[in-house]
Amino acid sequence: MSHLSNPLATADQLYQRSNALPIEIQDSIRFYTARLTQAAGILLRLPQDITAQANVLLFRYWVVDDLMAHEFSDVSAATIYLTAKISAEPRSLRSITNVYAYLLSSPSLSLSKNPGSSSDGDGNAKVDPESYYLSEGTYITTRNRILNIEGQILNALGFVTHVALPHPLAITYLQTLDVFANANGKAKELARRTVEWLNTALLSPQMLYLTHQPASLATAAIYLAARETGVKMPDVEWWEVFDCEREELGFLVVGMGSLGGLVEREGKRWGERGMISRLGVREEVKYLNGGGVVDEEVETARLMDEKVGA
Amino acid sequence: MAASQLSPQSNGVSPRSQSATRFRGCSRITDYDILGKLGEGTFGEVHRAKSKKTGAVVALKKILMHNEKDGFPITALREIKLLKLLSHPNILRLEEMAVEHHAKTDKDKRKRAIMYMVTPYMDHDLSGLLENPDVPKFTEPQIKCYMIQLLEGLAYLHDNHILHRDMKAANLLINNKGILQIADFGLARHYDGPVPAAKNGGGEGIRDYTTLVVTRWYRPPELLLGMRRYTTAIDLWGVGCVFGEMLYGKPILSGDSDQNQLKIIFDLVGTPTETTMPGWRHMPNAEGLNIIPKPKTLHQRFRAHGSGACQLLDDLLNLDYRTRLNAIDALEHPYFKARPLPAKAGDIPMFESSHELDRRKNKGQKAGPPPAPKGGTVGMGPNGGWGEAGPNGNQNYSHNDGYGRHHNGSRYPPPPPHGGYGRNGVPPPPPPDGERRPAWRRDDRPDPRGLPPRPPPPGDYHDNMRADGRYRSASREVDRPPLPRSRAGGGPNVDTYIPSYGGGEGGRRDDRRRRDDRDERRLHVDRDYDDRSRSGRTRSRSRSPVRERDRERVRDREDRDREMYRR
């Protein structure tokens, strides 16, 4: 069984994405939607591995099908519904539609670090419960949309719903490297940062989970985390043991590290708008095409993309 | 690969990944030419088709959308996900998924596309093969060959933490190269317990699952007794039933209700005791069940098939799931090393294709039995079909005396009731007449009876099933008469040595006693089994007595079981 490897995107599939929308807008859509899925996963109390798989499926779907075919939040909801359904922790459509209605009700929610926190206590006052009440009628239409997209996703993926995640591998690698015995206290921090890097990479519009196998992702995350926490790694080229070559490691380290810059860029572009929608994207594209002001920005972004190797 | 990796051209795709699978969309149903209907699967009908791209003949299994409010059926998704991960010569391969879009003009409510699972076409299912009158009775080397393949496939499944949960002859597909593949993973799921190890039986379960699995005739006693914490051993019971079916030519345990199923199981392998099935008393459905102790009759009934076959059957139909033979050990069973040795898959003669549907069809045409009752209850119809010919066709040893099993259109008992499953609640109804004639009954071809299936070539029974030489060469087998035994006439020896199967009015003591039991059962329902004389009548128990250590284990287990079922 191919438990440890994933199907990867072809070069064609990756290039294809540049046809209709400017690349940086595509990046925005991927980044914002993945982040929405992540927030929904937390509110749905799904184990992170299911949320992570949902985001990988989301990106896979979008290299096959058009980004603008469905509303982004609906695609996010459909992937999380589908992923949870085939896992040991299914979630009802009612829960999922409720969570998405809540997350979309206020711009700040899908962006906040802890989307659940504002509902239980102090932040509560900010969100009016009326704004995320889902009537039966709205629920039915949302449900039907989600189910339709579920079918589209399955069709686009050829029903390949298996996703191998690097997280467990990374822990195994850390054990193999013996860090838990030698890193005197920093080991826990190292493991935590490793997993955080892997979760961060899920949001990367470079779609690292579609271009690299779990073993390489795990190795790169360990590399970054070790550098951060100052845990000493073996002097030799230890990554080779984990089937990751130096160049691939270098690429992934840069790729994973670039997300911080991207978040800043996105913040500038979209401001406090919260989750973006197809409508917002269309307006933005119009704006980009019309005003010459942004040309420089587009150029910079493109250069940046190239540098990063997207 | 290295340097180019950082350049934009490479898109960061490492060359290693080039060999990995890709995600691509489903193909279209229009990529296939539909050739005809084959039968009914868990989700819907199965068609034979030919790929326009590759020319390969495939089976298309339609996925019915039963419960649309939950989207794509979870059972189908599970099956697909499992099959995509599995790769073994004895597991049916899922080639791809094909989609059928509705015509745009078709604007009614059912707008959803229909999905098909595309698998290689297999000529037969085991159940169809066994009932096809034109297929000679299986030879011992042939049975061994199929059994080994079945066990290899199952060992692979179990080793990968998968419970099949619907083991039965109709789910075992066989092609004309003699390859057997396990199919229909609609009820399969991930198994959380430790995988079976050699010499360790089925092990202990660690969590509860639903008991609404396995078609009744193949359902193990622990499931019938309501145990939820079952193990991979449930599949091995099914293998035992299939093995018996191949030996006998018909299903061996065809109960018409769950209670009756238990009774006929106990009739065959003896009533449970704390020795043969530790802790059985504490299983949920055992409460208040009074059972008159009865000895095991298996060895008598299957005597004609030799002691090796009897022993294997006995080990597979072991009431105690903990010590029931697992697939790894079954492959090492002396039966497979004794003569006649297993046939090579390629040496098994080819037969005209036979499927469940053909068989039902055949019955409908030949005997014209009444239509299957709703729900497909088995065992109610008259003895129709071709099975009546043989001298041994009449006396069915199991339940309902006199009724053979070729009674009505639907050979299968209803699958277990399903809570929350998208699976059909009832067995497929017999197809309407004139839909498809079985291959061997079509008019447009020469009478197949004029062209009997090719007999096995002489000298094909020896060894070399495997490269490792596990089966010794037996060139002497060459002079073994390769004549296929005729099904209708009954196998040699069968009638004389197994009164309960074939003897008809053999008048043997055992036979008579059993019939008495049946009468008794008619009067009182199952609860009336008396257990007063429980210890008295157990005889000829061939299993070894419990050792002291086992007793302790048993006691522990009883406590635990009691604890468990109290919940």
PDB file of C-alpha atoms in Angstrom, chain A residues 197 206 208 220 224 227 248-259 307-309, chain B residues 6:
ATOM      1  CA  TRP A 197       6.123  24.385   9.851  1.00  0.00           C
ATOM      2  CA  GLN A 206       3.109  27.199  -3.853  1.00  0.00           C
ATOM      3  CA  LEU A 208       4.277  22.260  -1.662  1.00  0.00           C
ATOM      4  CA  ALA A 220      12.592  20.393   5.448  1.00  0.00           C
ATOM      5  CA  LEU A 224      13.839  24.817   9.675  1.00  0.00           C
ATOM      6  CA  ARG A 227      17.713  26.041  12.891  1.00  0.00           C
ATOM      7  CA  GLU A 248      15.189  19.651  -2.779  1.00  0.00           C
ATOM      8  CA  LEU A 249      15.759  20.528   0.847  1.00  0.00           C
ATOM      9  CA  GLY A 250      17.003  23.967  -0.124  1.00  0.00           C
ATOM     10  CA  PHE A 251      13.988  24.547  -2.294  1.00  0.00           C
ATOM     11  CA  LEU A 252      11.554  23.515   0.377  1.00  0.00           C
ATOM     12  CA  VAL A 253      13.280  25.547   3.065  1.00  0.00           C
ATOM     13  CA  VAL A 254      12.969  28.669   0.930  1.00  0.00           C
ATOM     14  CA  GLY A 255       9.430  27.780  -0.067  1.00  0.00           C
ATOM     15  CA  MET A 256       8.234  27.166   3.464  1.00  0.00           C
ATOM     16  CA  GLY A 257      10.028  30.237   4.698  1.00  0.00           C
ATOM     17  CA  SER A 258       8.470  32.489   2.098  1.00  0.00           C
ATOM     18  CA  LEU A 259       4.970  32.221   3.468  1.00  0.00           C
ATOM     19  CA  LYS A 307      12.609  33.698  -7.095  1.00  0.00           C
ATOM     20  CA  VAL A 308      10.650  31.434  -4.855  1.00  0.00           C
ATOM     21  CA  GLY A 309      10.274  29.016  -7.655  1.00  0.00           C
TER      22      GLY A 309
ATOM     23  CA  LEU B   6      15.353  25.935  -8.200  1.00  0.00           C
TER      24      LEU B   6
END
